Short mmCIF file of C-alpha atoms and ligand atoms in Angstrom, two decimals:
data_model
loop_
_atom_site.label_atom_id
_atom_site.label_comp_id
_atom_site.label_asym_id
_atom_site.label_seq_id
_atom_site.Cartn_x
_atom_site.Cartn_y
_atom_site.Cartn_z
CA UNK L 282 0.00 0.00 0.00
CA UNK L 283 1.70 3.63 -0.92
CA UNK L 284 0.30 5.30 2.37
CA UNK L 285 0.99 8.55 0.72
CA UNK L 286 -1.01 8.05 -2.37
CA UNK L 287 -4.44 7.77 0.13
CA UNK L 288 -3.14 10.84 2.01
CA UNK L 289 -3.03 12.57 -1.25
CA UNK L 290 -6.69 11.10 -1.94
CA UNK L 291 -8.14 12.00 0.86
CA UNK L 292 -6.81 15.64 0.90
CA UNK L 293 -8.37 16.20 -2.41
CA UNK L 294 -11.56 14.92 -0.77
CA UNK L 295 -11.88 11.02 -2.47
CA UNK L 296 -13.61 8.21 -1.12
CA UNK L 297 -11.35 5.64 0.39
CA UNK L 298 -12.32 1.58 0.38
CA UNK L 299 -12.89 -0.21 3.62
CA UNK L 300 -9.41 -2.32 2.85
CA UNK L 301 -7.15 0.78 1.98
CA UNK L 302 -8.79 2.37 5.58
CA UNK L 303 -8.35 -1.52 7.30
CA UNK L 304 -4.55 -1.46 5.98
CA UNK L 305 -3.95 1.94 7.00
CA UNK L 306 -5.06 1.28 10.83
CA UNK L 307 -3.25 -1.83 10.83
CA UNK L 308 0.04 -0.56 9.14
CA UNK L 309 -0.62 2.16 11.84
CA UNK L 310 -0.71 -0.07 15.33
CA UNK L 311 1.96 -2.17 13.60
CA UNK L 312 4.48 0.78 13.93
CA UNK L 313 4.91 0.83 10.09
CA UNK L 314 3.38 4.10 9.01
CA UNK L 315 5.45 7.42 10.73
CA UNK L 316 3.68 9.55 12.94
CA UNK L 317 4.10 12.31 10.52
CA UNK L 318 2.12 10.34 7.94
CA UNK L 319 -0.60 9.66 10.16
CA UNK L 320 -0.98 13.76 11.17
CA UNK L 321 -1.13 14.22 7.64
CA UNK L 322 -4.10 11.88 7.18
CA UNK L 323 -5.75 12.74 10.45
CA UNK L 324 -5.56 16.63 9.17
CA UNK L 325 -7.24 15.64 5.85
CA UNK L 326 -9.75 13.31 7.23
CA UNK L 327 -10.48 16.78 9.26
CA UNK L 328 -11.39 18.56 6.51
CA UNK L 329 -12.32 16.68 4.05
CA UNK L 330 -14.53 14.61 6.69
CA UNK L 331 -15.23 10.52 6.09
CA UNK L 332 -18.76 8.86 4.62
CA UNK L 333 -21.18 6.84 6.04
CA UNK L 334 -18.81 3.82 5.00
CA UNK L 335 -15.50 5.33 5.42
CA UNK L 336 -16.34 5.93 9.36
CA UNK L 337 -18.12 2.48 9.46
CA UNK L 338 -14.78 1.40 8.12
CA UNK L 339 -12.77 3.06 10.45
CA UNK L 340 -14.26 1.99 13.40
CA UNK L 341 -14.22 -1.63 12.34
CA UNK L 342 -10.29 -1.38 11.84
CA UNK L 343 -9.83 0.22 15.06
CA UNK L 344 -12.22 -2.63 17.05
CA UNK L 345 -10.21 -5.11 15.41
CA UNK L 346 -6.75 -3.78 15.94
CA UNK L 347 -6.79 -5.97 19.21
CA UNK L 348 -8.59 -7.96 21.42
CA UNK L 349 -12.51 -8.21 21.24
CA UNK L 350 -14.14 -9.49 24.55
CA UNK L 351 -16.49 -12.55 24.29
CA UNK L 352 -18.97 -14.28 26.59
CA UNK L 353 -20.31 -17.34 26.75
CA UNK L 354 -23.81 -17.66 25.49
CA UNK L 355 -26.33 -16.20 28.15
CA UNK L 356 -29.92 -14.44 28.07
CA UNK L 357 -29.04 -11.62 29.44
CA UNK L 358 -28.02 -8.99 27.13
CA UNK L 359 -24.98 -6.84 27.04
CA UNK L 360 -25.43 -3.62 27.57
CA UNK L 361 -23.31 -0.33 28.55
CA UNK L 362 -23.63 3.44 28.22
CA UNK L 363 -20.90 5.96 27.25
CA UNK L 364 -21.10 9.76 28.16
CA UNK L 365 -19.19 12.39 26.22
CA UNK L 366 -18.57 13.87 30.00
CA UNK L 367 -19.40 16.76 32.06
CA UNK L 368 -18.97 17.83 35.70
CA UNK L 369 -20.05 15.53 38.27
CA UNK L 370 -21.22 13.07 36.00
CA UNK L 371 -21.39 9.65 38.16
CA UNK L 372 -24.04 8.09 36.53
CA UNK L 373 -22.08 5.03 35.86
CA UNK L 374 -21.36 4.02 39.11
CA UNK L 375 -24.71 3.43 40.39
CA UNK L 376 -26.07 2.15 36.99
CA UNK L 377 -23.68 -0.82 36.93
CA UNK L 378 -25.49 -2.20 39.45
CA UNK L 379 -28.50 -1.62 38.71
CA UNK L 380 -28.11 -2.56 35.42
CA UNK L 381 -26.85 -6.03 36.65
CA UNK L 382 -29.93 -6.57 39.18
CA UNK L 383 -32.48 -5.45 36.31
CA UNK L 384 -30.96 -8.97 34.23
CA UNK L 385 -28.18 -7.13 32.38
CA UNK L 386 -24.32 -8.44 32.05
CA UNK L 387 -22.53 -5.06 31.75
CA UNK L 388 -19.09 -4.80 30.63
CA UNK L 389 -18.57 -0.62 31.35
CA UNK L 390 -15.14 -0.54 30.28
CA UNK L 391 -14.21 3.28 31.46
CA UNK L 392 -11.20 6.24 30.76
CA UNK L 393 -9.72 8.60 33.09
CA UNK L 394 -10.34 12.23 33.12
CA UNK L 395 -8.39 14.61 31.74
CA UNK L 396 -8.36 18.72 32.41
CA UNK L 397 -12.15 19.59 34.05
CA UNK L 398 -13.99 16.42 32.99
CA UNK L 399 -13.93 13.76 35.18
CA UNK L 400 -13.24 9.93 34.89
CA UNK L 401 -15.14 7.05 36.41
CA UNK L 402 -12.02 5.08 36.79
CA UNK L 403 -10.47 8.30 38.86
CA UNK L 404 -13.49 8.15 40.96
CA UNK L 405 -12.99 4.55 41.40
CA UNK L 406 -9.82 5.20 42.74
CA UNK L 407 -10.52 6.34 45.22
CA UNK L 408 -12.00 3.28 46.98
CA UNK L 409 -9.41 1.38 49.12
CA UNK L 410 -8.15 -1.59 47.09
CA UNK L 411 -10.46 -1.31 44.40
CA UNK L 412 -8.63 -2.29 41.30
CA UNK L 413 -9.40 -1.17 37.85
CA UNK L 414 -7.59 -2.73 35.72
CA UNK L 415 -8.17 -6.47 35.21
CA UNK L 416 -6.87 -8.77 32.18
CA UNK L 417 -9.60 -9.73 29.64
CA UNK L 418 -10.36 -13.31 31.01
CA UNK L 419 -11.23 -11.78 34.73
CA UNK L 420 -13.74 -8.99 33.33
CA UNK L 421 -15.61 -12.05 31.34
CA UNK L 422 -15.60 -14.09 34.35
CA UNK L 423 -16.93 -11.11 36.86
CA UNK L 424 -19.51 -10.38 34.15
CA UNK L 425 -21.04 -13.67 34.52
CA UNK L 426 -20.37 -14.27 37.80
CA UNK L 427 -21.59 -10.50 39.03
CA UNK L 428 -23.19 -9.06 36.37
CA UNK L 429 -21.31 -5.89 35.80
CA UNK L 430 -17.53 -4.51 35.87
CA UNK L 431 -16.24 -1.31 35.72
CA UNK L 432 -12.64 -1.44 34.45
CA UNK L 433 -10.22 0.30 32.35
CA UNK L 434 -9.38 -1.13 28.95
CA UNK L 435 -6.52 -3.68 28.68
CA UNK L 436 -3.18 -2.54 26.92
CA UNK L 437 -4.49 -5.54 24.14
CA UNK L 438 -8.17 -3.49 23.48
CA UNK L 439 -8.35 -1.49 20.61
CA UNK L 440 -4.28 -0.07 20.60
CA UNK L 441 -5.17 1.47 17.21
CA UNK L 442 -7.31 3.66 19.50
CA UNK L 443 -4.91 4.49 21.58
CA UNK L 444 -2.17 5.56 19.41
CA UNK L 445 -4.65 7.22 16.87
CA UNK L 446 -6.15 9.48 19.80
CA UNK L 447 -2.52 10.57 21.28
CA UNK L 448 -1.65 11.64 17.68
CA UNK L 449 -5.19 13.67 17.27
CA UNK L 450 -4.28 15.45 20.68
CA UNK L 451 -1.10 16.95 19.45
CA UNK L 452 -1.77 17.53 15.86
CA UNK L 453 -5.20 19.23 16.29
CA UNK L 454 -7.75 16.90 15.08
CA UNK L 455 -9.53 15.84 18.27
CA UNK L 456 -12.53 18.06 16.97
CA UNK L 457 -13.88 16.00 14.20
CA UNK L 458 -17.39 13.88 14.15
CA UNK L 459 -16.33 10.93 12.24
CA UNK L 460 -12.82 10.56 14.08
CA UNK L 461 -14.65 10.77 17.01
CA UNK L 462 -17.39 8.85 16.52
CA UNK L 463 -15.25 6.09 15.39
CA UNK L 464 -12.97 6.50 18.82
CA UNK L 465 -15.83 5.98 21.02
CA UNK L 466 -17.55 3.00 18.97
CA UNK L 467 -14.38 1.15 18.10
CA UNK L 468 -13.82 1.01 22.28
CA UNK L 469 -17.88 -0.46 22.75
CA UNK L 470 -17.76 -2.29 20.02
CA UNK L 471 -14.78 -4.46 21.56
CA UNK L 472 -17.33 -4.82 24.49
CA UNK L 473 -19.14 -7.39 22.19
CA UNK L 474 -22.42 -5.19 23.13
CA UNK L 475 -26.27 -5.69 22.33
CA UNK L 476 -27.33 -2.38 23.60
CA UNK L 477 -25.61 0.86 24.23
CA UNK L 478 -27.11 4.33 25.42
CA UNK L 479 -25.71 7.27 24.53
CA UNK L 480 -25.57 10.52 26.95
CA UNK L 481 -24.47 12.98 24.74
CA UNK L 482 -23.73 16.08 26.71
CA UNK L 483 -24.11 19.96 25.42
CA UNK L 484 -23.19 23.22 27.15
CA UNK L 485 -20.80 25.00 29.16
CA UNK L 486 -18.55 22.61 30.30
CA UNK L 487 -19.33 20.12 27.53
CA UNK L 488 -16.96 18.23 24.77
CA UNK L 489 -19.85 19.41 22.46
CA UNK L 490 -20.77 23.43 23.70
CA UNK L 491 -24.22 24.10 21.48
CA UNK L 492 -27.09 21.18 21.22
CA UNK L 493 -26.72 21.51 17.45
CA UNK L 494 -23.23 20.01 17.27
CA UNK L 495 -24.24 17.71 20.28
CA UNK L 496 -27.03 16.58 17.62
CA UNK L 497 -24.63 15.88 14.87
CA UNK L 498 -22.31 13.75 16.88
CA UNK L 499 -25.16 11.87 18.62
CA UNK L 500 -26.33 11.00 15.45
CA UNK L 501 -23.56 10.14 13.87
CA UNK L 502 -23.12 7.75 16.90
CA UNK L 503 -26.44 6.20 16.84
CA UNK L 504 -26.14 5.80 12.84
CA UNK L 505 -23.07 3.91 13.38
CA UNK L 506 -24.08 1.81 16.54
CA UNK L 507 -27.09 0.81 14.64
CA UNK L 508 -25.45 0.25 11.42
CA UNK L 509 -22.35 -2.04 13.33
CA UNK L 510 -25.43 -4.16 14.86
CA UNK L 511 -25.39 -2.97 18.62
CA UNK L 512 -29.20 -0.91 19.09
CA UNK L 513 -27.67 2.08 20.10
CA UNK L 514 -29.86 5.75 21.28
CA UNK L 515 -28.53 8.59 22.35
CA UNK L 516 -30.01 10.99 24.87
CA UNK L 517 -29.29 14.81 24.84
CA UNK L 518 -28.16 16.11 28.08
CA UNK L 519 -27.59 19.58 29.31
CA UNK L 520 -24.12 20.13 31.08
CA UNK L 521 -24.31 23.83 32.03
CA UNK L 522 -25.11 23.07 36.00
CA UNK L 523 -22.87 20.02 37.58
CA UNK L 524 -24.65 16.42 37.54
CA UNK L 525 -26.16 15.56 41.04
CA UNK L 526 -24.25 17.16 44.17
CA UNK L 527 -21.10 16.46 44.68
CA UNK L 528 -18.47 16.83 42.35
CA UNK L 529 -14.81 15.28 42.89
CA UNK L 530 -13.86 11.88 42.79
CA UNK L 531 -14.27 10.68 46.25
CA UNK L 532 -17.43 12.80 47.01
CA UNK L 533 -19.01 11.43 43.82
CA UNK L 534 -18.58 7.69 44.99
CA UNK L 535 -20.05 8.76 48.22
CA UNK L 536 -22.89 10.73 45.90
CA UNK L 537 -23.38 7.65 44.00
CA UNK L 538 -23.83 5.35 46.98
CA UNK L 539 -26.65 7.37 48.26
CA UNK L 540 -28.21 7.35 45.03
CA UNK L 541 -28.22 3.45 45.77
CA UNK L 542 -30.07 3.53 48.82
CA UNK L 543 -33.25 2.43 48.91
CA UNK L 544 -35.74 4.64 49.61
CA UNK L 545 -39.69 4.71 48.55
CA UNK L 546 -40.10 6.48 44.83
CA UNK L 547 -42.66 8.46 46.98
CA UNK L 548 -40.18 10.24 49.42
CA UNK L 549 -37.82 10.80 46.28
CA UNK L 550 -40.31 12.33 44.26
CA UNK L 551 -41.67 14.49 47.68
CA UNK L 552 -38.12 15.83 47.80
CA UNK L 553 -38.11 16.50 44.01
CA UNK L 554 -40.59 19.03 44.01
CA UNK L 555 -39.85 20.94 47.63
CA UNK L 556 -36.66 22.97 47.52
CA UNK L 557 -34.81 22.71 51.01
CA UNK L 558 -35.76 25.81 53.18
CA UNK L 559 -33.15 27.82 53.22
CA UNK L 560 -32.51 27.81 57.49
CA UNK L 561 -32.78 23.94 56.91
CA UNK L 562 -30.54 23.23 54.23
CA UNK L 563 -28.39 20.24 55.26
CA UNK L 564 -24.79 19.79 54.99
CA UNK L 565 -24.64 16.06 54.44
CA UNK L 566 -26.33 14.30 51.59
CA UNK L 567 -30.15 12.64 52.15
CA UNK L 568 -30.79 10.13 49.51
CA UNK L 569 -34.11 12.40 49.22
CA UNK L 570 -32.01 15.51 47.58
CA UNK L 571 -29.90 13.74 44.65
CA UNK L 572 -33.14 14.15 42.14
CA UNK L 573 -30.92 14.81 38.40
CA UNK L 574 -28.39 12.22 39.07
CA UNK L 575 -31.23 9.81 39.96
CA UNK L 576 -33.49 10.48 36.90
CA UNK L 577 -30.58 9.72 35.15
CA UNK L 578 -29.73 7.04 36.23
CA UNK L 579 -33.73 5.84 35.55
CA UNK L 580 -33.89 7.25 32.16
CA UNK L 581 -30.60 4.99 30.95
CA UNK L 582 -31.83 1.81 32.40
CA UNK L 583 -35.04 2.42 31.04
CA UNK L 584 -33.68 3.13 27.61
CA UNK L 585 -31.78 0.12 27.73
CA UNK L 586 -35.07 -2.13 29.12
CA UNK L 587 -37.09 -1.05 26.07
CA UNK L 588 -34.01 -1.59 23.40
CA UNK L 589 -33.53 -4.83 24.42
CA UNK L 590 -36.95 -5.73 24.69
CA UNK L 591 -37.33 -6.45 27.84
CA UNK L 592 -40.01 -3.63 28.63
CA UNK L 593 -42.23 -2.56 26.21
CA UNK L 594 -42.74 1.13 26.92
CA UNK L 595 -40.51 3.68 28.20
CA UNK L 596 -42.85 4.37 31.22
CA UNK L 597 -43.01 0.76 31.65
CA UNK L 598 -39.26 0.67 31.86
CA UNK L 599 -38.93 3.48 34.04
CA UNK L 600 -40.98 1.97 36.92
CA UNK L 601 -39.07 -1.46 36.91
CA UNK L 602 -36.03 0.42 37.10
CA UNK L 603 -37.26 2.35 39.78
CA UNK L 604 -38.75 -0.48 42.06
CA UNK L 605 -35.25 -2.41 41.65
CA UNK L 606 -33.35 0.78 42.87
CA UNK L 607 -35.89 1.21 45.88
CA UNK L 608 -35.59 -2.75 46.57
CA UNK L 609 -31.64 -2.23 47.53
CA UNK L 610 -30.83 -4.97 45.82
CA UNK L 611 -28.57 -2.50 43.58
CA UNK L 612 -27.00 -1.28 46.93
CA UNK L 613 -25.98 -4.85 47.24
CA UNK L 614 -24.87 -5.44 43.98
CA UNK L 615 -22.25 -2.51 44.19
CA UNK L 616 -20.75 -4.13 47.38
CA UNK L 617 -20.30 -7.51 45.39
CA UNK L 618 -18.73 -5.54 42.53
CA UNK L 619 -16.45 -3.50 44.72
CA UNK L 620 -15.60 -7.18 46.85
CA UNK L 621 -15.13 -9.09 42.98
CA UNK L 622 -12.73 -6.17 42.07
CA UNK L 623 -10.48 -6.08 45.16
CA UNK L 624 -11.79 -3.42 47.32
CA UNK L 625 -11.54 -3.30 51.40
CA UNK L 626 -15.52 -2.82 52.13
CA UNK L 627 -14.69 -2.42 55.97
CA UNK L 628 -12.27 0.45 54.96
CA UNK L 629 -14.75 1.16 52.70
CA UNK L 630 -17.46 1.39 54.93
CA UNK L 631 -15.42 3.87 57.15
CA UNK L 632 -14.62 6.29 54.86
CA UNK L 633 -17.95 6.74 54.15
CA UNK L 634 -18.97 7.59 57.35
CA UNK L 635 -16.64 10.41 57.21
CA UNK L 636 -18.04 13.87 56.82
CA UNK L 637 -14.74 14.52 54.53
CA UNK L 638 -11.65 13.04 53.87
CA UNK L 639 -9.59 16.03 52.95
CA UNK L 640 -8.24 17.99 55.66
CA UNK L 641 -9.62 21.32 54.63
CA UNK L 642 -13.14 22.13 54.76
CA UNK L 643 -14.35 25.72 54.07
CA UNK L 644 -18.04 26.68 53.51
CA UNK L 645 -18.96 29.59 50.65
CA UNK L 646 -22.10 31.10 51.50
CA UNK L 647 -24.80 33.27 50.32
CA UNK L 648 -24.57 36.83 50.45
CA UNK L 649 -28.26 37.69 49.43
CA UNK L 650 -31.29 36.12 49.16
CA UNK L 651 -33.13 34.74 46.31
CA UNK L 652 -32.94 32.01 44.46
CA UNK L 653 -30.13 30.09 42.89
CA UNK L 654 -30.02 30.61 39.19
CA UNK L 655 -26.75 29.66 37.91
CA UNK L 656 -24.41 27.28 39.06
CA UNK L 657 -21.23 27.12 36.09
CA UNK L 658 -20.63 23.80 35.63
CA UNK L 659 -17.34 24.97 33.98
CA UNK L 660 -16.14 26.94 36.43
CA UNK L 661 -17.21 24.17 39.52
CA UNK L 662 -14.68 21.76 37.02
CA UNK L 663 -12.18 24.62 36.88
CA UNK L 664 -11.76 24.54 41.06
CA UNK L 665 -11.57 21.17 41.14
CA UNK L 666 -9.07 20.89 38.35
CA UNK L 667 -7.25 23.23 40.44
CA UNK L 668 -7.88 21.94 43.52
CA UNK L 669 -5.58 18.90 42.74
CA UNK L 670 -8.75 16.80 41.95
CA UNK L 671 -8.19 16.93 37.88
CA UNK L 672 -5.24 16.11 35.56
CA UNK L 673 -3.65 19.17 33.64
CA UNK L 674 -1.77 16.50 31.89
CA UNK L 675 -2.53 12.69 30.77
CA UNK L 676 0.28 11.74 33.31
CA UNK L 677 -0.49 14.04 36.36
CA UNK L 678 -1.08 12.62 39.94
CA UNK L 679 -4.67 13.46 41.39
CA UNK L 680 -6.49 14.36 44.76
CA UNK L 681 -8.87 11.86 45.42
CA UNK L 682 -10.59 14.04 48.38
CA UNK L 683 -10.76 17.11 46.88
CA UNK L 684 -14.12 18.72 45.44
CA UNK L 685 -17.11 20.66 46.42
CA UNK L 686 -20.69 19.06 47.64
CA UNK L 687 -23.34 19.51 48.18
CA UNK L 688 -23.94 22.69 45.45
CA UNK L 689 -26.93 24.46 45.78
CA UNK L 690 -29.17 24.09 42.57
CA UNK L 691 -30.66 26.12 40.18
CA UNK L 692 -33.94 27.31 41.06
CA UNK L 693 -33.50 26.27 45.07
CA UNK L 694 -34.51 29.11 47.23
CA UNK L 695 -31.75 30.84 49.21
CA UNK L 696 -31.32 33.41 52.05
CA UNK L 697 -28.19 35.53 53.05
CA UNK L 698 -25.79 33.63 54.82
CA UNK L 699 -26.55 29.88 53.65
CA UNK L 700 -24.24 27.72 52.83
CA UNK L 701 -24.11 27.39 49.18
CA UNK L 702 -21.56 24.61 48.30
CA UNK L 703 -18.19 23.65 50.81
CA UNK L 704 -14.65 23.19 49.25
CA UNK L 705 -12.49 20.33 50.52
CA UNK L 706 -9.26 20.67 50.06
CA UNK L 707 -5.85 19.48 50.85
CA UNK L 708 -5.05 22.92 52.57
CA UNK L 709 -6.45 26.16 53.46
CA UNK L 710 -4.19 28.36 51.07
CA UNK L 711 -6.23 26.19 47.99
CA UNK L 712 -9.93 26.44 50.11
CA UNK L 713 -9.45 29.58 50.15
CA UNK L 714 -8.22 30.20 46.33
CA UNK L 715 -11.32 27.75 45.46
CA UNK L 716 -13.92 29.88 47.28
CA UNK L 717 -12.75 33.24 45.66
CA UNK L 718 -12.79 31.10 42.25
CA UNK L 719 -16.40 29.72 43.22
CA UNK L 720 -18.00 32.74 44.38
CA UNK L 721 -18.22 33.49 40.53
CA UNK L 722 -20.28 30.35 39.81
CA UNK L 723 -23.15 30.90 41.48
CA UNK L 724 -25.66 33.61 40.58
CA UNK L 725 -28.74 35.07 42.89
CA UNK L 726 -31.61 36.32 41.38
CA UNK L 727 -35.25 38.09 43.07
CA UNK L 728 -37.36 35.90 40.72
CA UNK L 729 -37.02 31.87 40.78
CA UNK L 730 -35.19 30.96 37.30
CA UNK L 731 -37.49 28.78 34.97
CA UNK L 732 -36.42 24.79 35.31
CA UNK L 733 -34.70 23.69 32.26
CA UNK L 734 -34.83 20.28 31.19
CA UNK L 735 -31.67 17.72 32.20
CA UNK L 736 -32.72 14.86 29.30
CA UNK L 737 -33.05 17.52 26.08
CA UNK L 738 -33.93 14.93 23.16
CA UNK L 739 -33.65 11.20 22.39
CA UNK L 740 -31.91 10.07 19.36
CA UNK L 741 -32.55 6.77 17.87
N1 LIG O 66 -13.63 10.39 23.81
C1 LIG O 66 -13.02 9.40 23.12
O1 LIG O 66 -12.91 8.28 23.60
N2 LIG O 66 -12.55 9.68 21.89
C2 LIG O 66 -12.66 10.89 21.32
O2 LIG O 66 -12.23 11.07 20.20
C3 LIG O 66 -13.30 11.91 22.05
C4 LIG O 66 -13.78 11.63 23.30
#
């Protein structure tokens, strides 16, 4: 193959053949085609963009650059979801478990995080002993044994991916749909999946920053998923306010346990609609309050129940999920997974009776009354990042105990002098740089701010 010749083709805006884009990804993860080469390719396929085919292509060669996991045959379907990220963004701790309890085997193989978005596998981390990165014949074993894993991908799972994405970093072409698109696929796809949702994020501190281009790439995702035999939807989500309550690594697993707990739909839904008084609003998290991060949670397991057929309407789907959540049987689950994967649940257990687990605690608080009607999601992502709790590069060390919780909401009713959010930190010079940085992300207004909607649209 004369590597140049499709460089040359593609530049002048030609249609490549699945086997010249095949060759080219495995000449690529075989060390035989330069780095410069690749750039060169990567910056045409930019702007010249790829077809239907040519992305369908792609992703293919990049699935099957290494190892694809396989399961025995079972009836319960495989199922995962990926999110394009956002701030505080748990959602895939709890719905492992759940997932697994509702009859799923779910193989959520997860990334780090990288500047202000977060990574479930950092989060993970942060659980004494908990290990996330297992060889391929332990995550198929878990899976049927458990139900669901969350792990990182092993060194032999899609490596074209790898390489192809460290190039795109530092040659400018991380912001294209079909190289994208084929990124995130090519890593499900090697998950051997029947189902996959989608939460496809838009807004301030989104991948995507306007719904339009969130549209684009969640459609170009679900074309793909669909087209590559796994029923994929994807669900618009807005990312302008932080996900749930807490956001930081360690706070979030503590976020997402209380999301497990059962507790009647009724008191949930109670809590929903009543704001927390502002003389009464508590300090530590009550099940009751986490109402987004919960509803998302609901809304991907019921997508899931309906593509796979195992409910038949999405209201249908929705209640099942939400009488196994309230059953605690998911509660249980994530103890199994955590004991399966290595983790110390007495140690465990104890850290999550601690208020905090950074030494710095420092409270920002309101200094009129109103009610809340901005919280920045970027700018909550920025402290943290700063904090110590984010990577500024792929290789940086992280604060597992840094973050902020529990943020005050848009559209909750506040008086002067409550306690809006509290930084932890790792020591008071930072608490105090994070609460000068934070007192910017939160805006009061005299009139309560009209509710937007968390779950925008639903591809399929
Ligand atoms: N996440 C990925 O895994 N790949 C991309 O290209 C972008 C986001």
């Amino acid at each position: 193959m004369n590597f140049l010749s499709l460089i040359e083709a593609k530049r002048e805006g030609r249609t490549l053949t699945p086997e010249q884009i095949w060759h080219f990804v495995h000449e690529f993860t075989a060390g035989k085609i330069p780095d410069y080469q690749m750039a060169a390719m990567l910056m045409a396929i930019y702007f010249r963009g790829l077809s239907t085919a040519e992305t369908t292509a792609l992703t293919l060669a990049m699935r099957d650059s290494g190892d694809v996991l396989k399961f025995p045959g079972d009836p319960r379907p495989l199922v995962d979801k990926h999110s394009t990220g956002g701030i505080g963004d748990k959602v895939s701790l709890p719905l492992a478990p759940l997932l697994a309890c509702l009859g799923f085997r779910v193989p959520m193989i997860s990334g780090r995080g990288l500047g202000i978005t977060g990574g479930t596998l950092d989060k993970l981390d942060s659980i004494p002993g908990f290990k996330t990165l297992l060889p391929a014949g332990k995550i198929v074993e878990q899976i049927q044994k458990v139900g669901c894993v969350i792990c990182g991908q092993t060194d032999r799972m899609v490596p074209a991916d790898k390489k192809l994405y460290a190039l795109r970093d530092v040659s400018g072409t991380v912001p294209s749909i079909p190289l994208i698109t084929a990124s995130i696929l090519s890593k499900k796809l090697a998950e051997s999946l029947d189902a996959l949702v989608l939460d496809v994020k838009f807004g301030c501190a989104a991948f995507m920053q306007t719904k339009a281009d969130a549209r684009k790439l969640a459609k170009a995702m679900v074309a793909l998923g669909n087209e590559c035999g796994v029923n994929t939807r994807a669900m618009l989500t807005d990312m302008n306010t932080p996900l749930g309550r807490a956001a930081g690594n360690w706070l979030e697993v503590k976020e997402s346990v209380a999301c497990l707990e059962p507790i009647s739909c009724s008191r949930r839904c109670e809590s929903a609609h009543s704001f927390p008084k502002s003389n009464q609003r508590g300090l530590t998290f009550a099940a009751t309050e986490i109402n987004d991060l919960h509803e998302l949670v609901l809304d991907c397991a019921a997508h899931l129940l309906v593509q796979t057929g195992k409910a038949r309407s999405l209201a249908v789907a929705h209640k099942q999920a939400e009488n196994c959540l309230a059953s605690g049987a998911p509660r249980k689950k994530w103890d199994e997974m955590l004991v399966a994967q290595g983790a110390d649940l007495n140690a465990f257990n104890k850290k999550l009776t601690l208020d905090h687990a950074a030494p710095v605690v420092l409270e920002i608080k309101a200094d009129c009354s109103g009610y809340v009607s901005k919280c920045d999601a970027r700018l909550v992502g920025e402290v943290i990042r700063d904090l110590g709790g984010g990577r500024l590069t792929k290789k940086s060390g992280i604060n597992y105990d840094v973050g902020i919780d529990p943020l005050a909401k848009p559209g909750e009713a506040v008086r002067a002098g409550d306690v809006l959010a509290r930084v932890h930190a790792a020591d008071s010079a930072s608490a105090k740089a994070a609460i000068a940085q934070l007192k910017t992300a939160f805006e009061i207004s005299a009139k309560r701010p009209a509710q937007t909607p968390l779950v925008v649209e639903i591809i399929q």
